XYZ file of C-alpha atoms in Angstrom:
757
model
C 118.132 78.214 55.524
C 117.131 74.040 56.120
C 118.215 71.489 58.343
C 118.422 67.885 56.463
C 119.824 64.705 57.844
C 122.287 62.067 56.822
C 121.119 58.973 54.544
C 122.237 55.931 54.135
C 123.837 56.626 50.621
C 124.800 59.889 51.421
C 128.518 59.609 50.688
C 128.224 58.507 47.305
C 125.309 60.350 46.304
C 127.450 63.429 47.351
C 130.508 62.346 45.072
C 127.763 61.699 42.165
C 126.092 65.242 43.193
C 129.717 66.783 42.872
C 130.775 65.089 39.678
C 127.939 66.854 38.586
C 128.278 70.022 39.546
C 125.365 69.749 41.630
C 126.631 71.831 45.063
C 125.142 70.256 48.530
C 123.515 71.689 51.616
C 126.467 72.430 53.934
C 130.133 72.999 53.806
C 132.064 69.881 54.973
C 134.943 71.917 56.157
C 136.039 75.096 58.302
C 136.403 78.143 56.094
C 139.348 80.007 56.923
C 138.881 83.045 59.199
C 140.753 85.182 57.254
C 142.972 88.009 57.800
C 141.678 91.120 57.505
C 137.842 90.879 58.407
C 138.576 89.831 61.840
C 140.585 92.311 62.668
C 138.320 94.941 61.155
C 135.084 93.547 63.229
C 137.254 93.586 66.455
C 138.503 97.356 65.759
C 134.686 98.613 65.068
C 133.499 96.643 68.243
C 135.692 98.542 70.149
C 135.037 101.641 68.765
C 131.006 100.617 69.256
C 132.646 99.886 73.048
C 134.153 103.276 73.096
C 131.649 105.749 72.282
C 129.424 105.985 75.564
C 132.552 107.230 77.179
C 132.456 110.399 74.865
C 129.706 111.408 76.991
C 131.228 111.438 80.475
C 134.517 112.245 79.804
C 135.657 115.858 78.099
C 137.320 115.823 74.846
C 141.248 115.373 74.857
C 143.972 113.343 74.602
C 142.224 110.172 75.946
C 140.308 109.851 72.876
C 143.048 109.705 70.548
C 145.087 107.194 72.550
C 142.412 104.993 72.744
C 141.528 105.317 69.299
C 145.466 104.740 68.327
C 145.581 101.610 70.696
C 142.536 99.761 68.832
C 143.930 100.715 65.700
C 147.382 99.888 66.247
C 145.865 96.237 68.203
C 143.875 95.586 65.059
C 146.864 96.237 62.363
C 149.263 94.047 64.822
C 146.897 91.067 64.273
C 146.096 91.545 61.058
C 149.849 91.378 60.176
C 150.995 88.563 62.512
C 148.240 86.418 61.038
C 149.187 86.375 57.753
C 152.743 86.429 58.248
C 152.001 83.266 60.926
C 149.020 81.713 58.389
C 151.306 78.454 57.902
C 152.196 77.806 61.827
C 149.972 75.814 63.748
C 147.091 77.494 65.332
C 148.210 77.542 68.702
C 151.660 79.328 67.598
C 149.492 82.091 65.544
C 147.247 82.708 68.369
C 150.495 83.122 70.806
C 152.657 84.942 68.386
C 150.025 87.587 67.345
C 148.708 88.232 71.485
C 152.503 88.602 72.241
C 152.839 91.206 69.436
C 149.642 92.969 70.143
C 150.849 92.999 73.959
C 154.025 95.141 72.609
C 152.502 97.464 70.531
C 149.971 98.258 72.899
C 152.421 98.989 75.474
C 154.746 101.274 72.854
C 151.778 103.192 71.930
C 150.430 103.765 75.285
C 153.857 104.779 76.876
C 154.479 106.875 73.367
C 151.414 108.950 74.076
C 151.493 109.485 77.840
C 154.746 108.916 79.105
C 157.074 109.035 75.918
C 159.845 111.137 77.611
C 160.672 108.676 80.270
C 160.922 105.659 77.845
C 163.816 104.337 76.201
C 163.248 105.871 72.566
C 160.051 107.068 73.517
C 158.343 103.337 73.322
C 160.486 100.850 75.802
C 159.008 101.602 79.210
C 162.053 101.918 82.053
C 161.482 102.391 85.888
C 160.800 106.150 85.527
C 158.120 105.007 83.283
C 156.411 102.641 85.951
C 156.516 105.158 88.592
C 155.341 107.749 86.481
C 152.198 105.021 85.370
C 151.917 104.400 89.160
C 151.325 107.891 90.310
C 148.776 108.537 87.834
C 147.071 105.082 88.532
C 146.634 106.853 92.123
C 145.635 110.137 90.969
C 142.939 108.485 88.015
C 141.332 106.523 91.018
C 140.169 109.557 93.174
C 139.384 111.427 90.057
C 136.519 108.445 89.031
C 136.001 108.042 92.789
C 134.818 111.540 93.208
C 135.102 113.183 90.725
C 131.765 114.393 88.234
C 130.904 113.544 84.924
C 132.105 115.044 82.401
C 135.439 114.079 83.754
C 138.320 116.485 83.006
C 141.062 114.631 80.511
C 144.139 114.597 82.790
C 146.733 112.417 82.002
C 146.139 109.631 84.855
C 142.723 109.224 83.046
C 144.521 109.075 79.516
C 146.507 106.145 80.750
C 143.619 104.310 82.477
C 141.325 104.750 79.076
C 144.692 103.572 77.034
C 145.517 100.606 79.437
C 141.947 99.385 79.746
C 140.797 99.504 75.924
C 144.286 97.594 75.171
C 142.905 94.813 77.049
C 139.569 95.392 75.667
C 140.929 95.759 71.728
C 143.018 92.774 72.534
C 140.381 90.543 73.761
C 137.768 91.104 71.298
C 140.356 90.538 68.448
C 140.932 87.137 69.953
C 137.360 86.454 70.499
C 136.147 86.853 66.752
C 139.199 85.452 65.354
C 138.608 82.404 67.532
C 134.316 82.657 66.660
C 133.609 83.123 70.157
C 130.337 85.850 68.830
C 128.646 85.637 71.961
C 131.419 86.155 74.393
C 132.805 89.103 71.980
C 129.262 90.986 71.607
C 128.840 90.618 75.406
C 132.566 92.113 76.128
C 131.635 95.404 73.747
C 128.064 95.319 75.734
C 129.179 95.446 79.341
C 132.208 97.579 78.296
C 129.980 100.310 76.272
C 127.035 100.109 79.001
C 129.688 101.072 81.880
C 129.264 104.967 81.512
C 125.104 104.884 81.651
C 125.076 102.506 84.701
C 127.151 104.768 86.780
C 125.988 107.829 85.838
C 121.910 106.380 85.513
C 121.937 108.539 82.291
C 119.450 107.742 79.785
C 119.756 104.890 77.489
C 122.107 105.825 74.463
C 119.273 104.942 71.659
C 122.501 105.311 68.766
C 124.643 103.360 70.514
C 122.387 100.323 71.282
C 121.628 100.435 67.338
C 125.321 100.373 67.062
C 125.654 97.553 68.915
C 123.092 95.759 67.598
C 124.937 96.143 64.105
C 128.027 94.969 65.266
C 126.918 92.304 66.941
C 124.708 90.757 63.633
C 127.553 91.281 61.546
C 130.232 89.388 64.331
C 127.280 86.410 64.149
C 127.019 86.326 60.781
C 130.798 86.339 60.655
C 131.386 83.314 62.761
C 128.175 81.485 61.381
C 129.055 81.486 57.668
C 132.481 79.993 58.513
C 131.171 76.914 60.493
C 131.107 73.504 58.676
C 127.579 73.051 59.245
C 126.477 76.519 58.047
C 124.286 76.822 54.702
C 125.901 77.396 51.326
C 123.277 79.403 50.544
C 121.185 81.611 52.929
C 118.405 84.306 53.105
C 120.306 87.690 53.221
C 116.967 89.279 53.018
C 115.716 87.421 55.709
C 118.468 88.042 58.278
C 118.185 91.601 57.651
C 115.127 91.681 58.498
C 114.729 89.630 61.752
C 117.816 91.519 63.220
C 116.130 94.970 61.615
C 113.144 93.865 63.693
C 114.613 92.591 66.589
C 116.325 96.003 67.074
C 113.406 97.948 66.301
C 111.066 95.946 69.063
C 114.108 96.547 71.400
C 114.223 100.240 70.458
C 110.112 100.662 70.523
C 108.846 98.701 73.303
C 111.362 97.914 75.894
C 111.404 102.168 77.496
C 107.974 101.610 77.212
C 107.757 98.758 80.029
C 106.459 99.240 82.937
C 109.336 99.353 85.907
C 107.697 99.615 89.762
C 109.116 100.180 92.950
C 108.465 96.294 93.490
C 110.901 95.285 90.785
C 113.909 97.205 93.060
C 113.478 94.398 95.666
C 116.460 94.599 98.479
C 118.981 95.533 95.817
C 120.367 99.122 95.316
C 117.508 101.840 93.798
C 119.883 104.767 93.855
C 123.267 105.613 93.080
C 124.646 109.220 93.818
C 127.851 110.390 92.213
C 127.861 114.357 93.859
C 127.767 115.485 90.465
C 124.103 117.441 91.004
C 122.524 115.886 88.151
C 119.696 114.919 90.513
C 117.070 115.317 88.017
C 116.962 112.145 86.715
C 116.974 110.762 89.917
C 113.847 113.266 91.041
C 111.613 112.469 88.009
C 111.503 108.651 88.637
C 107.521 108.204 88.632
C 107.923 105.453 91.247
C 110.457 106.746 94.467
C 111.787 103.980 96.712
C 112.923 103.954 99.919
C 116.671 104.485 100.533
C 117.599 104.408 103.968
C 115.865 104.798 107.211
C 116.748 107.401 110.011
C 116.148 106.969 113.850
C 116.575 109.454 116.327
C 114.336 111.607 119.384
C 112.176 114.204 118.480
C 109.084 114.673 115.871
C 111.610 115.252 112.705
C 114.575 113.949 111.563
C 117.994 116.090 110.751
C 119.029 116.677 107.221
C 121.182 114.361 105.518
C 124.908 115.435 103.799
C 126.983 113.065 101.964
C 129.424 115.977 100.416
C 129.907 119.601 99.814
C 130.644 121.247 96.414
C 132.724 124.174 97.016
C 134.777 124.268 93.509
C 132.787 126.048 90.640
C 134.639 126.341 87.076
C 131.867 128.066 85.228
C 130.175 125.084 83.967
C 129.980 122.334 86.970
C 130.482 122.398 90.861
C 133.375 119.656 91.789
C 133.075 117.971 94.898
C 135.878 118.737 97.652
C 138.397 117.130 97.933
C 140.497 117.528 101.371
C 142.308 115.702 103.710
C 141.560 112.505 104.782
C 141.956 110.983 108.525
C 140.868 107.637 110.505
C 137.714 107.895 112.145
C 139.598 107.265 115.486
C 140.989 110.681 115.079
C 137.846 112.332 115.266
C 136.012 114.748 113.087
C 138.169 118.031 113.661
C 138.242 121.175 115.872
C 134.724 122.780 116.524
C 134.062 125.705 114.497
C 131.947 127.172 116.726
C 132.923 129.279 119.827
C 132.354 128.303 123.519
C 129.426 131.281 123.639
C 127.101 129.443 121.427
C 125.114 127.298 122.197
C 125.155 123.631 121.360
C 123.331 120.474 122.027
C 124.515 117.047 121.694
C 122.721 114.110 119.139
C 122.694 110.822 118.326
C 121.012 109.905 115.015
C 121.127 106.230 113.713
C 121.445 105.463 109.847
C 120.583 102.104 107.737
C 121.522 102.378 104.333
C 118.893 100.205 102.593
C 119.086 101.342 98.256
C 121.767 103.528 98.029
C 125.355 103.213 96.551
C 127.561 106.198 96.965
C 131.173 106.480 98.269
C 130.333 108.958 100.494
C 127.764 108.161 103.839
C 124.834 110.371 104.918
C 125.793 111.902 108.330
C 123.950 114.780 110.132
C 126.096 118.067 110.388
C 128.170 118.473 111.968
C 129.324 115.052 112.838
C 131.574 114.657 115.694
C 131.555 110.809 116.252
C 130.489 108.007 114.301
C 130.686 103.956 115.613
C 129.416 100.858 113.186
C 131.602 101.425 110.572
C 134.486 99.552 108.888
C 138.146 101.038 108.918
C 137.330 101.518 105.077
C 135.430 104.805 105.503
C 137.898 107.748 106.125
C 136.815 111.269 107.497
C 136.780 114.028 105.462
C 137.563 117.355 108.172
C 136.777 119.864 105.899
C 132.984 119.326 105.854
C 132.594 116.677 108.446
C 131.326 113.877 105.963
C 132.578 110.012 105.330
C 133.711 109.100 102.325
C 135.617 105.665 101.000
C 137.858 104.699 98.035
C 136.782 100.948 98.610
C 133.352 100.442 100.300
C 130.092 101.196 99.379
C 127.048 102.893 101.328
C 124.614 100.213 100.720
C 124.238 97.676 103.639
C 125.834 99.713 105.954
C 123.995 100.493 109.906
C 125.797 103.247 111.900
C 125.515 105.729 114.393
C 126.565 109.390 114.273
C 126.958 111.693 117.060
C 126.544 115.641 115.832
C 126.029 118.522 117.536
C 123.173 121.586 117.065
C 124.485 124.553 117.027
C 122.529 127.200 118.287
C 123.635 131.232 117.620
C 121.157 133.523 118.699
C 119.890 136.303 116.050
C 122.192 138.563 117.801
C 125.005 136.628 117.318
C 124.683 135.354 113.753
C 123.950 139.242 112.727
C 127.073 140.723 114.898
C 129.179 138.438 112.506
C 130.415 138.843 108.554
C 130.345 135.830 106.594
C 134.033 134.547 105.537
C 134.920 136.097 101.933
C 135.104 134.005 98.823
C 138.395 131.986 98.453
C 140.232 132.909 95.302
C 139.319 130.207 92.432
C 142.369 129.003 90.457
C 141.210 130.492 87.105
C 138.447 133.396 86.933
C 135.289 132.263 86.283
C 132.839 134.850 83.993
C 129.825 135.127 85.860
C 126.505 136.446 84.077
C 125.767 140.072 85.027
C 121.859 139.330 86.188
C 123.522 137.473 89.195
C 125.047 140.195 90.612
C 122.373 142.618 89.733
C 119.882 140.679 91.234
C 121.566 139.727 94.556
C 122.112 144.056 94.932
C 118.515 144.252 94.490
C 116.847 141.844 96.611
C 119.261 142.339 99.512
C 119.650 146.418 99.110
C 117.635 146.740 102.292
C 119.528 144.300 104.273
C 122.568 145.870 106.689
C 124.084 142.501 107.818
C 125.546 139.386 106.380
C 122.852 137.176 107.822
C 120.109 139.564 106.844
C 120.915 139.784 103.398
C 121.173 135.678 103.080
C 117.591 135.536 104.430
C 116.166 138.421 102.147
C 117.820 136.053 99.510
C 115.950 133.059 100.840
C 112.540 134.341 101.088
C 113.313 135.768 97.787
C 113.571 132.666 96.026
C 110.871 130.760 98.090
C 108.451 133.538 97.500
C 109.078 134.452 93.816
C 109.835 131.292 92.209
C 108.480 127.864 91.566
C 109.593 124.285 92.277
C 109.591 122.245 88.592
C 111.532 119.189 87.248
C 110.278 120.195 84.080
C 110.873 123.535 83.032
C 114.820 123.349 83.118
C 114.502 120.317 80.768
C 111.648 122.181 78.372
C 113.670 125.307 78.568
C 117.240 124.108 78.243
C 118.905 124.897 81.001
C 118.994 121.950 83.382
C 122.499 121.925 84.589
C 125.000 123.800 87.281
C 126.653 126.301 85.228
C 126.489 130.333 84.867
C 124.266 130.390 81.957
C 122.286 127.900 83.381
C 121.970 129.796 86.345
C 121.169 132.874 84.446
C 118.290 130.998 82.497
C 117.058 129.870 85.698
C 116.759 133.508 87.041
C 114.959 134.384 84.016
C 112.727 131.649 84.333
C 112.132 131.140 88.204
C 111.168 127.909 87.674
C 113.695 124.885 88.626
C 114.306 122.092 91.253
C 116.852 122.200 94.260
C 120.111 122.384 91.986
C 119.297 125.639 90.259
C 117.949 127.083 93.534
C 121.038 126.049 95.462
C 123.644 127.134 92.348
C 121.817 130.395 92.235
C 121.948 131.312 95.901
C 125.364 129.961 96.143
C 126.463 132.115 93.261
C 124.533 135.674 94.294
C 125.880 135.174 97.742
C 129.299 135.207 96.695
C 128.872 138.307 94.351
C 127.598 139.927 97.652
C 131.246 138.498 99.524
C 130.508 135.557 100.863
C 132.424 132.094 100.816
C 129.590 129.515 100.048
C 129.374 126.594 98.942
C 126.592 123.850 97.860
C 125.606 120.547 99.905
C 124.266 117.647 98.607
C 122.721 115.276 100.941
C 118.710 113.955 101.561
C 116.095 115.723 103.399
C 114.597 115.042 106.570
C 112.178 111.527 106.351
C 109.060 110.699 106.507
C 107.633 109.252 110.221
C 106.730 106.271 110.503
C 105.170 104.098 113.223
C 108.102 102.184 113.959
C 110.280 102.397 117.212
C 113.181 101.822 118.279
C 113.432 102.267 121.557
C 112.995 105.733 122.492
C 113.410 106.953 118.876
C 111.045 107.511 116.285
C 112.266 105.705 112.738
C 111.841 107.807 109.564
C 111.812 106.623 106.067
C 113.989 108.633 103.255
C 113.125 107.873 99.921
C 114.613 108.448 96.427
C 112.952 111.427 95.756
C 114.191 113.168 98.743
C 117.887 113.353 96.903
C 118.395 117.496 97.900
C 120.809 119.734 97.424
C 121.394 123.169 99.319
C 123.576 125.903 100.336
C 125.868 127.218 103.308
C 127.485 130.265 104.329
C 130.320 129.816 106.301
C 130.365 132.178 109.290
C 134.042 132.363 111.335
C 133.096 131.453 115.116
C 129.658 129.619 114.145
C 130.919 127.595 111.030
C 128.837 126.576 107.960
C 125.435 128.250 108.306
C 122.655 126.117 105.783
C 120.057 128.135 104.176
C 117.221 126.423 102.479
C 115.887 128.258 99.049
C 114.351 126.104 97.527
C 110.654 126.987 97.071
C 108.012 124.514 98.870
C 110.790 122.612 100.086
C 111.926 122.046 103.397
C 112.291 124.364 106.220
C 113.975 127.671 105.911
C 116.898 129.192 108.023
C 115.494 131.785 110.692
C 117.009 132.538 114.469
C 115.075 134.469 116.662
C 116.384 137.154 119.177
C 118.355 135.501 122.287
C 117.281 131.379 121.211
C 117.092 129.522 118.415
C 113.712 128.301 117.145
C 114.616 127.626 113.856
C 117.456 126.237 111.770
C 118.411 125.107 108.649
C 119.289 121.570 107.675
C 119.758 121.097 111.283
C 117.490 123.378 112.814
C 114.959 122.080 115.752
C 111.536 120.756 114.842
C 109.806 123.900 115.103
C 110.594 126.541 112.296
C 111.076 130.260 113.774
C 108.618 132.748 112.058
C 111.065 135.477 111.014
C 112.515 136.056 108.232
C 111.313 133.049 106.409
C 108.335 133.687 104.098
C 105.078 131.980 105.606
C 105.271 128.269 104.162
C 104.235 125.017 105.492
C 107.052 122.932 106.401
C 107.827 119.918 104.160
C 110.112 117.030 103.858
C 109.312 116.455 100.132
C 108.689 118.752 97.084
C 105.175 119.507 96.070
C 105.440 118.231 92.614
C 102.864 118.037 90.226
C 102.883 114.074 89.847
C 99.506 113.851 87.193
C 97.384 113.332 90.553
C 94.233 116.016 90.269
C 92.618 116.927 93.129
C 89.602 114.787 92.585
C 91.743 111.709 92.538
C 94.549 112.564 94.583
C 93.094 114.831 97.333
C 91.668 114.481 100.684
C 88.664 112.739 99.225
C 89.911 109.169 99.496
C 89.328 108.032 96.208
C 91.700 105.989 94.588
C 93.796 107.414 91.876
C 93.313 105.916 88.419
C 95.998 103.943 87.286
C 97.331 104.686 83.627
C 97.032 101.714 81.325
C 99.047 102.469 78.691
C 102.313 100.773 80.594
C 100.208 97.951 81.412
C 98.931 97.381 77.735
C 102.424 97.867 76.367
C 104.055 95.830 78.788
C 101.591 92.839 77.906
C 101.663 93.746 74.080
C 105.568 93.483 74.275
C 105.482 89.874 76.791
C 103.062 88.303 74.143
C 105.241 89.371 71.274
C 107.993 87.772 72.850
C 106.227 84.635 73.178
C 105.288 84.571 69.970
C 108.458 85.410 68.274
C 109.805 81.582 67.955
C 106.485 81.012 66.205
C 106.518 84.050 64.120
C 109.995 83.321 62.753
C 109.087 79.608 62.295
C 105.663 80.486 59.934
C 108.118 82.969 57.972
C 110.671 80.094 57.456
C 107.693 77.938 56.269
C 106.374 80.254 54.064
C 109.685 80.541 52.364
C 109.989 76.782 51.980
C 106.758 76.592 50.749
C 107.518 79.086 47.900
C 110.687 77.513 46.956
C 108.530 74.159 46.884
C 106.264 75.394 44.674
C 109.438 76.373 42.260
C 109.908 72.055 42.435
C 112.676 72.715 45.340
C 112.688 69.148 46.302
C 115.672 70.165 49.089
C 113.566 72.999 50.792
C 110.013 70.691 50.526
C 112.004 67.984 52.374
C 113.598 69.822 55.114
C 109.900 71.534 55.986
C 109.236 67.846 56.361
C 111.957 67.407 58.611
C 111.739 70.095 60.730
C 107.704 69.351 61.287
C 108.788 66.423 62.401
C 110.982 67.892 65.348
C 108.006 70.271 66.157
C 105.841 67.905 66.671
C 107.935 65.529 68.481
C 107.619 62.430 66.038
C 109.978 59.937 66.021
C 112.632 59.740 63.210
C 116.307 58.695 62.293
C 118.960 60.040 60.116
C 119.693 56.482 58.903
C 116.783 56.207 57.302
C 116.344 57.052 53.355
C 113.520 59.493 52.223
C 111.858 56.341 50.817
C 112.270 54.507 54.375
C 111.253 58.001 56.185
C 107.800 58.136 53.701
C 106.787 54.599 54.251
C 107.137 54.751 58.046
C 105.052 58.201 57.881
C 102.520 56.475 55.496
C 102.116 53.705 57.609
C 102.067 55.260 61.601
C 100.937 58.337 60.897
C 98.051 58.147 58.002
C 100.100 60.384 55.496
C 98.351 60.381 52.415
C 100.244 57.718 50.255
C 100.409 59.619 46.870
C 101.486 62.952 48.315
C 104.384 61.263 50.203
C 105.469 59.219 47.026
C 105.492 62.963 45.076
C 107.793 64.010 47.943
C 109.960 60.984 48.035
C 110.716 61.134 44.280
C 111.245 64.003 43.977
C 114.444 63.961 46.686
C 115.434 60.583 44.540
C 115.359 62.635 41.059
C 117.557 65.409 42.542
C 119.680 63.178 44.131
C 120.282 60.595 41.350
C 118.684 61.847 38.316
C 120.631 63.766 35.588
C 120.789 67.623 36.123
C 118.235 70.071 34.586
C 115.117 67.695 35.241
C 111.897 69.648 34.934
C 110.695 70.651 38.438
C 107.121 69.831 39.249
C 105.060 71.760 41.842
C 106.087 69.998 45.412
C 104.237 72.856 47.808
C 100.857 71.319 47.417
C 101.832 67.089 48.281
C 104.037 68.792 51.143
C 101.194 70.734 52.649
C 98.482 67.538 52.350
C 101.474 65.374 54.090
C 102.316 68.247 57.227
C 98.809 68.543 57.521
C 97.849 64.692 57.971
C 100.870 65.075 60.288
C 99.494 67.325 62.699
C 96.110 65.785 62.847
C 97.963 62.796 64.055
C 99.048 64.094 67.376
C 96.985 65.403 70.069
C 95.987 69.314 71.041
C 98.916 70.049 73.258
C 101.298 68.418 71.308
C 100.003 70.901 68.100
C 99.882 73.794 70.529
C 103.428 72.909 71.701
C 104.996 72.765 68.155
C 103.372 76.287 67.187
C 104.784 78.015 70.692
C 108.247 76.472 71.072
C 109.237 75.000 67.368
C 111.913 72.593 68.440
C 113.291 72.510 64.786
C 114.509 76.456 65.458
C 116.825 75.463 68.450
C 118.117 71.491 67.129
C 121.234 71.481 66.164
C 121.460 70.373 62.461
C 123.211 67.231 61.313
C 125.917 66.323 59.011
C 125.465 67.306 54.896
C 122.389 66.034 53.069
C 122.796 65.034 49.737
C 120.203 67.472 48.363
C 120.200 70.823 46.508
C 120.189 73.810 48.262
């Protein structure tokens, strides 16, 4: 591929060249877009955009609906463009859009609400009402659900409508040769599931995206009037493959530090209990601050999960009411000691539909009306607002039952599930064994808590290595066998074991108490909560007292324990001094004791600095250098290819390289000059070797005016001589700039030239 200029004799030479059957370098007209190719490419792009959603939505009718919509849209576009091929472009575009819209509506209506439509495809008022109801339901499913979502009718309708819009947009963008916009739409839509769930990068999808982007760019570029008649397919494939390989290999290794987070959102919490990825982040960031009186901050809860289907725990969806209506009636009786507290919370880098609050919250100030109160678990939730940036104050109550009071109460029985869930036998058998000597429900729970904290170890890696990094019943069985995991495994196992003992339990997602800072707000201490303090814990319902939290996670948090006659310690809302009763002898912590690669010699109390891992820095530096040198490498490959063609006697390649070198060196040139005039100027102004320059100009003139089939001479040698003199004619900064930032790669091509390609 090369760039050429229009000479003064271009028109006449072009006619003469065509008369002799000699092809020109570039086309002089737009090639027709065609019918099948744009539709097929748009459909392929739609499938690439759809692929990541299969990991966040369970298999079901939604996938068939999306595939049907994409295929119907593409097929309709092909048919209408063929039928309207002789019409004006705007008529063809409008007609195709209208037909695609009608077909998409018919397909979605038939697959989602066919029984309410006329002839199964024409929407009626009942169809519109049904879709309105499904829209309201799917909003709650997406906002408060956990991945993978169940393929409900509302989700099927939403995905069908959404991908109908995407498919129509891609079809018209590809047909109109808007390759950049088509690629951006495909990438953005496909990346949404990974961004929302904070999942790992899908390498297979990324490669598919790169391939479809290259195909779309090639399709649109080849039909441009300035595109070359001949181009190197092998070079294009090699450059594209190199770019994909470099992105896949280098990008994951680039160092990302906490400083890059700035003041933006650092953590997105969706209550899915997939906390492992957040906890495994090598550089935790501060997500919120807490101001309260005392030496320890309370646990903060986002939401609770009590619905378990055997695979995942689902967040609770109770009634919502305004903040003015309060948080509901107290669950604790008048005979139970209680103490009011106030906590101020400032969200810095956390995105969520829930706001963290201490439990049990009783009032809140400083929030907009978009935040509603879920009375079932005393939390704050919003369908439209985000937690990031909020600064508010929560009033709560510290419930302080005595040991005698809590032992005298039986835990509430489990709520019967809509569908029976099969729990592995190991869960019930271990629960019976561990609590065999306990006589009350509370003592059984304390025995479970002590057993977990003393017999298990905290590890973020074991669940991944052993293949049970989840919350399902089978994952719990694996965890109980391996006896190593992190908070979600401890909480899930504890809750299921409590249920087998006949007690109502649920899981809480929230944050551990933060670390005390030197900052003060009046007489309140300020605590910093980081992203790796995201936590989950179980709690059990005791009528007359409320939900009692427990801390089974080994080496983490404050274990629950009550003393006779007075409360000396509590769970997530316990006082600053844990009681030394049924809990094992464990030091109170607010961070998991995780091995992050520090040894006692480097990270202990010796005061020595940790040795940094140099590999991310080396890889990052290498990636930056390769990125900076990429234009120079591409230009070098292009020059070598042209020199090889010039050695075979191709004057077009030789002259294209000469012109691009002039562009790179910022030397004056004019497209109005003939090759002979250009050569004379270079000899006179840049001290170019006259004999070498004459050999090049003679070859160009022979290609334009001589008979076809003339003997080809080696032009690589004179070309190298001319290029060397041109480089010596400019100063060193100019040569460096030409090497690193070759202007010829970015300059637009001129119109057709009269030389052969």
